[in-house]
C-alpha positions in Angstrom: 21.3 57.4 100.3 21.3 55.1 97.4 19.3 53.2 95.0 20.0 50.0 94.1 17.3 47.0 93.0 18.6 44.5 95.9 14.8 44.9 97.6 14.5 46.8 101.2 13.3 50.0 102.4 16.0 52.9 103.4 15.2 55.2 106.5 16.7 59.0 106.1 18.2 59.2 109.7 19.5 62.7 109.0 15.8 64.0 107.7 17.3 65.5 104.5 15.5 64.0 101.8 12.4 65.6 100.1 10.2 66.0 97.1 10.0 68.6 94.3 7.3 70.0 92.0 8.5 71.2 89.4 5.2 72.5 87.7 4.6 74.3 91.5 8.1 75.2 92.0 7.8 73.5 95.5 10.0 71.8 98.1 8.3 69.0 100.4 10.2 68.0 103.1 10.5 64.6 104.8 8.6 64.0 107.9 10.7 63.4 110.8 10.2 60.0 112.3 7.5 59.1 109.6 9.1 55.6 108.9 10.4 54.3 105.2 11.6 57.2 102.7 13.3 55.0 99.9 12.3 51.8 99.0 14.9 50.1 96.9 13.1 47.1 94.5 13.7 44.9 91.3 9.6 45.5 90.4 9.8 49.4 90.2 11.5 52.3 89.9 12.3 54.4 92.5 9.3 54.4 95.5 9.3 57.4 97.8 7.5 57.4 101.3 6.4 54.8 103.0 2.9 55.5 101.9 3.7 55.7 98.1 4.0 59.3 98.2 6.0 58.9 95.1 5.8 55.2 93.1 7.5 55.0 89.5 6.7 51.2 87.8 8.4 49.9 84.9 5.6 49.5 82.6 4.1 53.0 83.2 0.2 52.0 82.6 -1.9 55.1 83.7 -2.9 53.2 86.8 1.0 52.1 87.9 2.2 55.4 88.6 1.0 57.4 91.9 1.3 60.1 94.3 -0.2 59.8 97.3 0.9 61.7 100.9 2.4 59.9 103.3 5.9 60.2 104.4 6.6 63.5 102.8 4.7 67.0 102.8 2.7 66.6 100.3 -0.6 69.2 100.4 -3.1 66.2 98.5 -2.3 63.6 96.1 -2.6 65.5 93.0 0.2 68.1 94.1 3.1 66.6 92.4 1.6 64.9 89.1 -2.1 66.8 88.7 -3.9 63.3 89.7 -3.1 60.4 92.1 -2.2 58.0 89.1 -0.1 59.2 86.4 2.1 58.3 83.7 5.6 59.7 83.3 8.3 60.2 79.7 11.3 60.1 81.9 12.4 60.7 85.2 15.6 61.7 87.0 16.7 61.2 91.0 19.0 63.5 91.9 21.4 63.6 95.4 22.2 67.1 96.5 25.3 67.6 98.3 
């Protein structure tokens, strides 16, 4: 899967694609059949989970950031960030192969 700005949600068919902690050292998978896993969009970064389990914005305000379980494994919505809004430095998306 790719990420691109053109607008549009992308559904992980194969049920590869997950989430990782790194301050927990944890792997969250992507629920099978639990709808949108990437949404590709000129207004933010990259948006994982059809429920915002992971949402990156451009102008990273405290309140523009979140984590919040949806489409992913995610024990609560402080598991990946330490709250449910957050800012970030940087980022990085990786593909595994």
């Amino acid at each position: 899967m790719s990420w691109a700005s053109e607008g549009g949600w992308i559904v992980d068919g194969e049920g590869q694609s997950f989430l990782f902690s790194l301050d927990h050292s944890t792997k969250h998978k992507y629920k099978p059949n639990s709808g949108n896993t990437i949404y590709n969009g000129s207004s933010c970064g990259p948006n994982f989970g059809g429920g915002n389990d992971l949402l990156l914005l451009y102008n990273n305000n405290p309140n523009d950031c979140l984590t919040k379980p949806g489409s992913y494994e995610l024990p609560n919505d402080t598991h990946l960030a330490g709250s449910s809004n957050f800012q970030v430095s940087d980022f990085e998306v990786w593909k595994i192969q």
